[in-house]
Coordinates of C-alpha atoms in Angstrom, one line a residue:
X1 CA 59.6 -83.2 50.9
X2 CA 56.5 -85.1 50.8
X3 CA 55.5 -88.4 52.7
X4 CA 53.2 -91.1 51.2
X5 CA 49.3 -91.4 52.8
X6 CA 50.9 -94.7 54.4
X7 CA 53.8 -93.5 55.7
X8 CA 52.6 -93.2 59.9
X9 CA 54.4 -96.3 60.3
X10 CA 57.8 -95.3 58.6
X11 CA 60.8 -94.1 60.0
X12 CA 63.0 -91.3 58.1
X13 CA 66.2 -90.2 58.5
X14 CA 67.6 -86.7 56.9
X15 CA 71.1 -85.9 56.6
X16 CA 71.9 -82.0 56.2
X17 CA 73.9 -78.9 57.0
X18 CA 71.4 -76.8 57.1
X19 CA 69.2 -76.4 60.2
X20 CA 66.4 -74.7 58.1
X21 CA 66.1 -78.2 56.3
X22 CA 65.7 -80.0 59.9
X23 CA 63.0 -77.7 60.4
X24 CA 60.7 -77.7 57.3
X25 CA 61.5 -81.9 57.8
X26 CA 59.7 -81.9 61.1
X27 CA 57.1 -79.7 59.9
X28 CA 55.9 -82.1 56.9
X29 CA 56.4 -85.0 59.3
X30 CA 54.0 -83.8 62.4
X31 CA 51.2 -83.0 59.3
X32 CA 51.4 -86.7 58.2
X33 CA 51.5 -87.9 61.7
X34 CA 55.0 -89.3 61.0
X35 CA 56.5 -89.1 64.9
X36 CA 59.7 -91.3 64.1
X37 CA 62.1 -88.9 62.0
X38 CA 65.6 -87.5 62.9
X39 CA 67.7 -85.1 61.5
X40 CA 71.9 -85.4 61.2
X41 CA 73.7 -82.3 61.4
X42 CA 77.6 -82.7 61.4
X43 CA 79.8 -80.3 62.2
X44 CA 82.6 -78.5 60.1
X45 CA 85.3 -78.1 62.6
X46 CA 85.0 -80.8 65.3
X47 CA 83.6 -83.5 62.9
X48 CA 80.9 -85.0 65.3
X49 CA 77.6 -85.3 64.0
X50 CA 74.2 -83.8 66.4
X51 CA 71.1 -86.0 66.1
X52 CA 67.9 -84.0 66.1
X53 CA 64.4 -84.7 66.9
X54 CA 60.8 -83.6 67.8
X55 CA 58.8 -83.5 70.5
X56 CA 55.1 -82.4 69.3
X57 CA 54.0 -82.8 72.9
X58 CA 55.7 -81.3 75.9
X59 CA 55.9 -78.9 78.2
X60 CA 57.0 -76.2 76.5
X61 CA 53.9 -76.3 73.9
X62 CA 51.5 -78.7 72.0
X63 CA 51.9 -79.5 68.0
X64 CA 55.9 -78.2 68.3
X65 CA 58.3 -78.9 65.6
X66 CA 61.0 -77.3 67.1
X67 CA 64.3 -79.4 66.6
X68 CA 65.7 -80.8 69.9
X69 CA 69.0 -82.4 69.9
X70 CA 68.5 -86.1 71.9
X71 CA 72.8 -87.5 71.2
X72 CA 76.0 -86.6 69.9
X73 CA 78.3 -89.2 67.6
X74 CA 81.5 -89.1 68.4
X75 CA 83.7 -90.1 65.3
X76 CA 87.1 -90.3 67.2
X77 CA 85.8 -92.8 69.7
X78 CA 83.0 -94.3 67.0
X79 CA 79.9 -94.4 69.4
X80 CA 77.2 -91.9 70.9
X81 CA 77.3 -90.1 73.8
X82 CA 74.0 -91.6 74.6
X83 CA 73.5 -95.4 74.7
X84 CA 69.7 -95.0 73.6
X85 CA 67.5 -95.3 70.4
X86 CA 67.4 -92.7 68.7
X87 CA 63.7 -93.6 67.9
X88 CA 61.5 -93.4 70.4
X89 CA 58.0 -92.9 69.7
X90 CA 56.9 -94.0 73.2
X91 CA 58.7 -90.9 75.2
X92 CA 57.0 -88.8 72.7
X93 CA 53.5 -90.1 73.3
X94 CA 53.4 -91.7 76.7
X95 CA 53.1 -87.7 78.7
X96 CA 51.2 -85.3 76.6
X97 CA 51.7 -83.0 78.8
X98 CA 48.0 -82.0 79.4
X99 CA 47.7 -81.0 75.6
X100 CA 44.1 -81.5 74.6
X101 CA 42.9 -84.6 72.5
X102 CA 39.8 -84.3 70.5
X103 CA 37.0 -86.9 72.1
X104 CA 33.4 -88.0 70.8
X105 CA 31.3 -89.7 72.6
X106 CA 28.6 -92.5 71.7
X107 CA 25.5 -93.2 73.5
X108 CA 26.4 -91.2 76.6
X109 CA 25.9 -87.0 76.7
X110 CA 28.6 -84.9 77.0
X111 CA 27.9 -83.7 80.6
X112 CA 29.1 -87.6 82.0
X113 CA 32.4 -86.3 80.7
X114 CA 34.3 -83.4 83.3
X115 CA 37.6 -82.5 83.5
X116 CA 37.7 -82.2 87.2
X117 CA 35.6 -85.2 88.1
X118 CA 36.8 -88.1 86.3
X119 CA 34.8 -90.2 89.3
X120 CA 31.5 -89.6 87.1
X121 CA 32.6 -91.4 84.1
X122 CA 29.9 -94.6 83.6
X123 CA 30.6 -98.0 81.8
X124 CA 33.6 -99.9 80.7
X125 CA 34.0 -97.3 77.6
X126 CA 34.5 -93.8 80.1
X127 CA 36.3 -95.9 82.7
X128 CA 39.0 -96.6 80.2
X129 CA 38.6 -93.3 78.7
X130 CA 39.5 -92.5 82.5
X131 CA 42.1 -94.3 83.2
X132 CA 44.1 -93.2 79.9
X133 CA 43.5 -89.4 80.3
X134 CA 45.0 -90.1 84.2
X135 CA 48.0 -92.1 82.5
X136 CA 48.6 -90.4 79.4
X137 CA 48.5 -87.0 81.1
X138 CA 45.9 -85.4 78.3
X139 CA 43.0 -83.2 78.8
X140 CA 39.8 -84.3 76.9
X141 CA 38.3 -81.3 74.3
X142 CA 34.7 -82.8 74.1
X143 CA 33.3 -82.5 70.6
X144 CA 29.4 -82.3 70.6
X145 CA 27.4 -84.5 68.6
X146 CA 23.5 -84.5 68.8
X147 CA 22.3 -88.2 70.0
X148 CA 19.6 -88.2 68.0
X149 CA 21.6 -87.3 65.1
X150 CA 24.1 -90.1 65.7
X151 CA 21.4 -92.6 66.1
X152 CA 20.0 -91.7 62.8
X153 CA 23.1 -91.9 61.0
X154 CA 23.6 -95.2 62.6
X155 CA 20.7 -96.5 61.1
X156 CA 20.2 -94.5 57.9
X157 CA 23.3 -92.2 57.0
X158 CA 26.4 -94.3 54.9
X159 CA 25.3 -97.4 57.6
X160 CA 27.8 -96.0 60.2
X161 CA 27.4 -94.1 63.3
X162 CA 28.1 -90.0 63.5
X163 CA 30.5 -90.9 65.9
X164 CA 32.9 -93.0 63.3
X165 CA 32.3 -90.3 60.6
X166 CA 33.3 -87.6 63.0
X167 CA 36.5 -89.2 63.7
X168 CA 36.8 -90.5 59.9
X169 CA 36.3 -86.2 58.8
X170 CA 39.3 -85.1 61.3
X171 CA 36.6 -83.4 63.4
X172 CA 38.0 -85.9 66.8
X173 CA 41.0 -87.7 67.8
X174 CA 39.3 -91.0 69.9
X175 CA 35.8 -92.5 70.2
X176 CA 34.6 -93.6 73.3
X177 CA 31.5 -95.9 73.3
X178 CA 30.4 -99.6 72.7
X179 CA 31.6 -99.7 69.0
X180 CA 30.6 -103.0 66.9
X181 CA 32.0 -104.3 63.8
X182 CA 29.0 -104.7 62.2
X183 CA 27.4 -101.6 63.1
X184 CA 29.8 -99.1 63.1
X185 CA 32.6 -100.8 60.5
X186 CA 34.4 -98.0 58.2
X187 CA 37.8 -98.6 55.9
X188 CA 39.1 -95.8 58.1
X189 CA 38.5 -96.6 61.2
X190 CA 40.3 -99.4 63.5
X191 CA 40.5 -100.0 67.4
X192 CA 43.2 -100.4 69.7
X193 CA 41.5 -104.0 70.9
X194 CA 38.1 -105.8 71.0
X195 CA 37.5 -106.2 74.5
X196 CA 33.7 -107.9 74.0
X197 CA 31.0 -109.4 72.2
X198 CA 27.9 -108.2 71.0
X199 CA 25.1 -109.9 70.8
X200 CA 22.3 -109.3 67.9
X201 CA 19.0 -110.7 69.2
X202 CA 15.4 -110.0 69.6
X203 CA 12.9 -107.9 71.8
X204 CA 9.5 -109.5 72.4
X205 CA 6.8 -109.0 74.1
X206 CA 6.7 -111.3 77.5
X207 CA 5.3 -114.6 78.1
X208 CA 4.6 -114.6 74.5
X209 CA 5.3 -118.0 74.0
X210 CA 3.3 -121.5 74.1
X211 CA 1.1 -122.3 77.0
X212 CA 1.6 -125.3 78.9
X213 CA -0.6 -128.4 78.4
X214 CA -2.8 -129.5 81.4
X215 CA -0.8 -132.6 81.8
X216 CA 2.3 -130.2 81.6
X217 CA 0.6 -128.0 84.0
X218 CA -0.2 -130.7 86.2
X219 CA 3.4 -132.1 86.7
X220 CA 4.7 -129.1 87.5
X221 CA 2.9 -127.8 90.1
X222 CA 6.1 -129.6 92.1
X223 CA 9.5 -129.2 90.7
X224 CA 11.4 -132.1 89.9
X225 CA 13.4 -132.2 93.6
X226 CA 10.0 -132.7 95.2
X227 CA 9.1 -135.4 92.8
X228 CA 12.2 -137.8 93.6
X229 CA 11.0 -137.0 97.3
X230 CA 8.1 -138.2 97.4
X231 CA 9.3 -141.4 95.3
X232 CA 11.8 -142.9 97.5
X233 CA 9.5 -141.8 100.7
X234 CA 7.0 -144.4 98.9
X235 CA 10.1 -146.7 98.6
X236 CA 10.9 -146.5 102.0
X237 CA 7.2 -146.8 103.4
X238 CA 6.9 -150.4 100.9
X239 CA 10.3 -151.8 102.3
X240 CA 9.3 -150.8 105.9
X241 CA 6.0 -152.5 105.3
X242 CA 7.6 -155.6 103.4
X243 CA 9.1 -156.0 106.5
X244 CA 6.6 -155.6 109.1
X245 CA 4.4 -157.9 107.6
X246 CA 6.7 -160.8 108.0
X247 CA 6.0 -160.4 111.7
X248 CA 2.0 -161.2 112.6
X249 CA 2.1 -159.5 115.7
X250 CA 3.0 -156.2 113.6
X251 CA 0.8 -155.8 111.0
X252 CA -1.6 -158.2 109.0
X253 CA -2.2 -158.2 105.3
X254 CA -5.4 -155.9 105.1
X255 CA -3.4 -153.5 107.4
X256 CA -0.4 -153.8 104.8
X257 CA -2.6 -152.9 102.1
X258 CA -4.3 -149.7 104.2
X259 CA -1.1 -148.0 103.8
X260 CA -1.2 -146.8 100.7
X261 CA -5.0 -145.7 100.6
X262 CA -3.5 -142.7 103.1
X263 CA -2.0 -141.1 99.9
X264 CA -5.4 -140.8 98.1
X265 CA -6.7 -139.9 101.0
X266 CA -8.9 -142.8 101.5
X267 CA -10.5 -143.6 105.0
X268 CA -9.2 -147.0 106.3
X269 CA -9.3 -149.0 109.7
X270 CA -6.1 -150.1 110.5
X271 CA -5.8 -152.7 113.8
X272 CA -2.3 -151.2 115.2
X273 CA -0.9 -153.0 118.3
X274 CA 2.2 -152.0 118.4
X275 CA 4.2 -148.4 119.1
X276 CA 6.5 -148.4 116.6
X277 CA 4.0 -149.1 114.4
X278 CA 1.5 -146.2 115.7
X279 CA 4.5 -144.0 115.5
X280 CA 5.3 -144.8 112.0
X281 CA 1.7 -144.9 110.3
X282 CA 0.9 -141.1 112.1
X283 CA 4.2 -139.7 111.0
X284 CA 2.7 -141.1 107.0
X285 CA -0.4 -139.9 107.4
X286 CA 0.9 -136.4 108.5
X287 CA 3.4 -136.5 105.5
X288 CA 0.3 -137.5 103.6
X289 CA -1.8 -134.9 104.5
X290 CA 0.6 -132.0 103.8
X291 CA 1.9 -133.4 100.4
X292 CA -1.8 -134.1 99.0
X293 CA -3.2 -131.1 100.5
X294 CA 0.0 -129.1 98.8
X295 CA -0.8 -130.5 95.4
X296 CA -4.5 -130.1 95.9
X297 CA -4.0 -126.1 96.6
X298 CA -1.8 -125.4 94.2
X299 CA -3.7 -127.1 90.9
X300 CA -7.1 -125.9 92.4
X301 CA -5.5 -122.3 92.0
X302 CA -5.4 -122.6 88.2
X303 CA -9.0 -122.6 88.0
X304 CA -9.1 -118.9 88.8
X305 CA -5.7 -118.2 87.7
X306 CA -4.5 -119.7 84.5
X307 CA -0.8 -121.0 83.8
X308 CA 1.5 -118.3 82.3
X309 CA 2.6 -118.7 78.8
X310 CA 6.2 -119.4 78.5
X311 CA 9.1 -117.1 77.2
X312 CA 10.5 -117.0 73.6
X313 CA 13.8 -118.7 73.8
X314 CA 15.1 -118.4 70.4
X315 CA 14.4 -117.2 66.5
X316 CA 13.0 -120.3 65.7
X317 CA 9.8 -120.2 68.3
X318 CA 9.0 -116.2 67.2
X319 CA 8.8 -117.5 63.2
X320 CA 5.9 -119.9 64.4
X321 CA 4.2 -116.7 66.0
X322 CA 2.9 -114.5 63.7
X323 CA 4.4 -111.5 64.5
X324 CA 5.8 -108.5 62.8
X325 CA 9.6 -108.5 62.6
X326 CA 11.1 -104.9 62.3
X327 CA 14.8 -103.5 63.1
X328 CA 16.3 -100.1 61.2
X329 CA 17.8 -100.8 57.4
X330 CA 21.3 -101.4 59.5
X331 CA 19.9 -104.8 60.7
X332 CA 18.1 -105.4 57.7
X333 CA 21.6 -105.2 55.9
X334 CA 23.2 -107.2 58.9
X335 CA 20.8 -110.4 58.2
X336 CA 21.2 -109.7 54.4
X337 CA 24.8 -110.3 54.5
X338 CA 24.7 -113.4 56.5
X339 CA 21.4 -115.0 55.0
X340 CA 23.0 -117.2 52.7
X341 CA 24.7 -118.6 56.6
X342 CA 21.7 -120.2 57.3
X343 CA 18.0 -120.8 56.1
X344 CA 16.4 -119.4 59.6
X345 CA 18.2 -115.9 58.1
X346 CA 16.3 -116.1 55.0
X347 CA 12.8 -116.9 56.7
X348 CA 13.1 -114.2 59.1
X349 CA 14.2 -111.6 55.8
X350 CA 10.9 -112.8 54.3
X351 CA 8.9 -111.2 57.4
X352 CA 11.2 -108.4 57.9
X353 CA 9.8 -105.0 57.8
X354 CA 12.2 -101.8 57.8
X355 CA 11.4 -98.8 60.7
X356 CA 11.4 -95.6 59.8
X357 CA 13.9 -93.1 61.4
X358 CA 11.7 -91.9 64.8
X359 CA 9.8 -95.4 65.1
X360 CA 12.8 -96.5 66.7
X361 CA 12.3 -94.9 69.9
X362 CA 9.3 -95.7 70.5
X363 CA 9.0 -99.5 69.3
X364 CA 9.4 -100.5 73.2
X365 CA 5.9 -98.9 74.0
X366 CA 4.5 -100.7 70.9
X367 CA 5.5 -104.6 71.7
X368 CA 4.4 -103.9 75.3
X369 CA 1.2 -102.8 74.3
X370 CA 0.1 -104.4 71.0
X371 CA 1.7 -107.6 72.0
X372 CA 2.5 -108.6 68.1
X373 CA 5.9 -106.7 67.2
X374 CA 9.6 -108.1 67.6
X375 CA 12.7 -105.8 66.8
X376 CA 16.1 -106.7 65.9
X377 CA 19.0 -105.3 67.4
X378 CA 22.2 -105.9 69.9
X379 CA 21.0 -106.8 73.0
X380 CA 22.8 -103.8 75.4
X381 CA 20.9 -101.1 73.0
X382 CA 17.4 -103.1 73.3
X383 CA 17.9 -103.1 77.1
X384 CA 19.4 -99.5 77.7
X385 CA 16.3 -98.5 75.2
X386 CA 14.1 -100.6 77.7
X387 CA 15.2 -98.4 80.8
X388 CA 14.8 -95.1 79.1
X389 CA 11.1 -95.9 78.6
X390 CA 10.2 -97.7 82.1
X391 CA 11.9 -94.1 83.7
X392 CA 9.6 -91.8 81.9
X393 CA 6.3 -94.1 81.9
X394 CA 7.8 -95.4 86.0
X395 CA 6.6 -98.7 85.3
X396 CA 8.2 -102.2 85.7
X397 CA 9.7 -104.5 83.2
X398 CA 8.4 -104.1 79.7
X399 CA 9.8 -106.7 77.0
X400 CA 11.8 -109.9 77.3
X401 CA 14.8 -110.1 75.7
X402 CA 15.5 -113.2 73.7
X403 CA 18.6 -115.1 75.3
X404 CA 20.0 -116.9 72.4
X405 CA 22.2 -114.2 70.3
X406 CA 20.8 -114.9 66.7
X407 CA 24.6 -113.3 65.4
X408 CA 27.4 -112.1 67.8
X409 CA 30.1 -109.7 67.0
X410 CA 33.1 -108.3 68.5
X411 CA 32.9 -104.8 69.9
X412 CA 35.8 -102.2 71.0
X413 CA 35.0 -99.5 73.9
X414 CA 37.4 -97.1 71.7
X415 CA 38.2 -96.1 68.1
X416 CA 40.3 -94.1 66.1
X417 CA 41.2 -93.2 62.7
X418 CA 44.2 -95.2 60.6
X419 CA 47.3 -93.4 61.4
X420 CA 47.0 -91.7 64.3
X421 CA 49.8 -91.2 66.5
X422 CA 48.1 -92.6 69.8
X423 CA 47.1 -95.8 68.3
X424 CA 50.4 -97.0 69.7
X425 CA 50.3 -96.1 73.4
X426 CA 46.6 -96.1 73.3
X427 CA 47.0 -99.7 72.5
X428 CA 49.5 -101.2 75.0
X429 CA 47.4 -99.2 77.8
X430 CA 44.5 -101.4 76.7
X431 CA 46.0 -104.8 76.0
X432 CA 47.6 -105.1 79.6
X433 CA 44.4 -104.4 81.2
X434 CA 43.0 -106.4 79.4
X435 CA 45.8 -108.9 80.1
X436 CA 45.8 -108.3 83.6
X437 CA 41.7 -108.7 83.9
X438 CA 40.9 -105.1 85.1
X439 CA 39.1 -104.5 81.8
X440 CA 36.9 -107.3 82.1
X441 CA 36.1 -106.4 85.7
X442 CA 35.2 -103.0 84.5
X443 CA 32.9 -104.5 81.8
X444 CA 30.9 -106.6 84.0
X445 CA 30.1 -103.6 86.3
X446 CA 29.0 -101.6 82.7
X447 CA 26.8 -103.8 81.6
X448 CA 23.3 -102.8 81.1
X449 CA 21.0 -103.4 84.0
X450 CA 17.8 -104.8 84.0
X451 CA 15.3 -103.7 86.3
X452 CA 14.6 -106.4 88.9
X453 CA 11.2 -108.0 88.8
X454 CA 10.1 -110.3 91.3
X455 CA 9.0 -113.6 89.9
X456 CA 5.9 -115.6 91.9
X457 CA 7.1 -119.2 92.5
X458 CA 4.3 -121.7 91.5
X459 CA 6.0 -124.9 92.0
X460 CA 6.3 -126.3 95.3
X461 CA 9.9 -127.3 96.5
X462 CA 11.3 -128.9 99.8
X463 CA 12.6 -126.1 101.1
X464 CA 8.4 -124.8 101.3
X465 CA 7.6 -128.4 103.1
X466 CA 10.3 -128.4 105.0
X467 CA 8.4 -128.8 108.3
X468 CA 6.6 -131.7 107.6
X469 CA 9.7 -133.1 106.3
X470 CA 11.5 -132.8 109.8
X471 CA 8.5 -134.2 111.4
X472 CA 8.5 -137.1 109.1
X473 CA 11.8 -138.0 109.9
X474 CA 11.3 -137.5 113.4
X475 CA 8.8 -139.8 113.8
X476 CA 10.8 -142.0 111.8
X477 CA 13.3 -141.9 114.5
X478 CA 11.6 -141.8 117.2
X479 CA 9.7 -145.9 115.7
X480 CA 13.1 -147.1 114.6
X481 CA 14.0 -146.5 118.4
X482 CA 10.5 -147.5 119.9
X483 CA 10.9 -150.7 117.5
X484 CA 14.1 -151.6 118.7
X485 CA 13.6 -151.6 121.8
X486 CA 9.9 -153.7 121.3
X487 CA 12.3 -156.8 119.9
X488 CA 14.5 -156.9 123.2
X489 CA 11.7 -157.1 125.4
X490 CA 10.5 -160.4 127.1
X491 CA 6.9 -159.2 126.2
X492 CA 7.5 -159.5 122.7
X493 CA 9.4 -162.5 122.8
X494 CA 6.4 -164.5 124.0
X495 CA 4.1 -162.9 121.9
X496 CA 6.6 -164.1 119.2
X497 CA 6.7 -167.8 120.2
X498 CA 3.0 -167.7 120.4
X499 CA 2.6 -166.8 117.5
X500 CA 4.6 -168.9 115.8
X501 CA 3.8 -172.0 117.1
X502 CA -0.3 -171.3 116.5
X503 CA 0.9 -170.9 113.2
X504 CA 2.5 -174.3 113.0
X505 CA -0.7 -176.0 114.0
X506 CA -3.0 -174.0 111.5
X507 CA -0.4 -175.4 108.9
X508 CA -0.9 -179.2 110.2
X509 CA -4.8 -178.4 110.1
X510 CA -4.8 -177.5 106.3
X511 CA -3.8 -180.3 105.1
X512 CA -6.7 -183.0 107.8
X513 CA -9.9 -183.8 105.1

């Protein structure tokens, strides 16, 4: 009997009277990978007819092809004995019966891996790995494959990962890892589900980009919070003011116009004779005094230490640097396929030079020093390369890592090769946790780290003048109350009529020759 390459997905059905047939059946099907076949054997004398199948994992042995009747037909009665399918690829595959299944691992050595401490397994990719060994009831045969061999093959060997050939050879059953479709594609190969994205982008060097103008500089030395603060605190003072000087025992005109010299600074006399009004012109001068002192400090700083340079944001801003752009002839191939995409792809080909196989490793060490290098890869691989450098040199962070992905790409924390028998169950595991979002919680907590570097805040904000804030509004308070209570009393009521009627008299006296 022979079975077509394509045939995984097929389901057969032999008819004999011979149980040697039913067994040289099975053992063509279990080489092909063919799970779904049953045998008929009918009987002579009684007439019903024995349906036979295989179990290749259970507890009785791994790879069996011994015949195992699952029903009877009875002709008399014209049903089975059984009221199930007869083909059932799930109960074969769900409990594997702690056979061993091959497993290769990417990116990770083999020691993360233990077959009594499935606690030690790290990112999304061996947490899944995990959780299907524990449900599928498998133990894990690790195959060994040198890391540094699988990264060179990545970049240089048939553009594919050791990894995907190993499982494309027969040499493993699964691949665990981050697995991209542009990095590690082969006609062989397909995943039980895409779970991410990747993100092809750039490491720079930091702070690489454009410095700030003075008049940039200048402007920011508060954010843009602090700026809207002191704005309607000017608003407020001027409509305060408008309002005092409509009453002449407040405030005159040459007082009205002192106000304002307090921002710059500016010594004035000011002829206050009232308390509301003492209250209100110390609580400005204070808030004066703090906000120009504030802005004073902080933009007499940058004569000793300059404004930092911003960060590269995106592709575009590292062409206008003149820097050397480099990634392995993987990436080189990546952009070359989607140049004609966009015009920013061919620009960047133009200044792309190719890395040899060991300047990979040590391209982190050469941006951070010679300040003039970018490399193109996905972002996770720049930043778990980033972390193996800062632990051996114990230093902080190195590169910056350009935000905006330049291409994305899906990615799959498994892989296996077309045909294989646990695509099936291997693939309903995976699509209801993904359904159910325990995958995606598991992917944020294997995500790459960064180490944490503590940024030094230039810009002043409200929360950092807070205090004379509060006393500002205090004193506000406290002259609203003090004026209020100055327009109810007798003293200013006389003082009012006073003055009002004087007034009257200096009007009449304009207008005598």
């Amino acid at each position: 009997m022979r079975l077509k390459h394509n045939d995984y997905n097929s389901k057969y059905i032999i008819c004999t009277d011979n149980t040697r047939n039913i067994l040289n059946l099975f053992e063509v099907a279990w080489e092909n990978q063919v799970i779904d076949v049953i045998a008929l054997l009918p009987s002579k004398i009684t007439g019903r007819i024995s349906v036979y199948t295989y179990f290749p994992f259970g507890p009785f042995g791994c790879s069996t092809t011994d015949p195992v009747r699952i029903n009877i037909y009875e002709p008399i009665e014209n049903s089975f004995e059984l009221n199930e399918t007869v083909f059932s690829k799930a109960k074969k595959l769900n409990n594997l019966y702690k056979c061993p299944v091959r497993i290769t691992v990417s990116e990770k050595p083999a020691e993360f891996i233990a077959n009594d401490n499935t606690n030690s397994y790290n990112g999304v990719s061996l947490t899944l790995f995990s959780f299907l060994q524990q449900f599928m009831n498998f133990t894990p045969q690790i195959i060994l494959i040198d890391h540094e061999a699988n990264t060179y093959a990545a970049a240089y060997y048939n553009f594919t990962s050791a990894v995907v050939l190993s499982i494309v050879n027969g040499h493993a059953d699964i691949g665990v890892g981050r697995f991209s479709q542009l990095v590690d594609y082969h006609n062989d190969i397909e995943s039980p589900a895409q779970t991410s994205m990747d993100c092809f982008t750039w490491a720079v060097p930091m702070k690489a980009g454009t410095r700030p103008s003075v008049w940039t500089t200048s402007i920011y030395e508060f954010d843009y919070l602090m700026w809207i603060l002191i704005i309607l605190s000017m608003i407020l003072a001027i409509y305060v003011l408008k309002f005092l000087n409509k009453l002449p025992v407040f405030l005159n005109e040459k007082d009205g116009l002192a106000i304002f010299a307090i921002m710059l600074n500016i010594s004035t006399k000011m002829n206050l004779k009232t308390h509301s009004l003492k209250v209100f012109i110390a609580c400005w001068i204070l808030y004066c005094f703090v906000i120009t002192a504030a802005y004073c400090a902080s933009l007499g700083s940058l004569v000793t230490v300059p404004p930092d340079s911003s960060d590269i944001e995106n592709s575009m801003q590292l062409l206008n640097k003149d820097f050397i752009l480099t990634g392995d002839p993987k990436m080189y191939h990546i952009l070359s396929a989607s140049s004609e995409t966009s015009p920013l792809l061919k620009k960047i080909l133009e200044k792309f030079v190719i890395l040899l196989p060991d300047e990979f490793k040590k391209i982190i060490y050469k941006i951070y020093t010679k300040r003039n290098i970018a490399v193109f890869y996905t972002s996770n691989k720049l930043i778990e390369e980033e972390n193996r450098v800062i632990s051996t040199l114990r230093c902080g962070k190195m590169v910056h890592i350009v935000p905006k992905c330049l291409i994305t790409s899906h990615t799959s924390p498994l892989i296996m090769k077309k045909g294989s028998v646990l695509m099936e169950p291997v693939k309903m595991i995976v699509v209801r946790l993904w359904e159910s979002g325990i995958l995606h919680n598991w992917d944020e907590k294997g995500d790459s780290i960064r180490p944490n570097v503590t940024k030094t805040a230039y810009k002043f904000t409200i929360s950092q003048l807070r205090g004379a804030l509060i006393v500002t509004i205090t004193g506000y308070i406290i002259s609203s109350i003090a004026f209020a209570y100055e327009l109810l009393s007798p003293r200013f009521v006389k003082k009012k009529t006073k003055s009002v009627k004087m007034t009257k008299v200096e009007r009449k006296l304009q207008f005598l020759p």
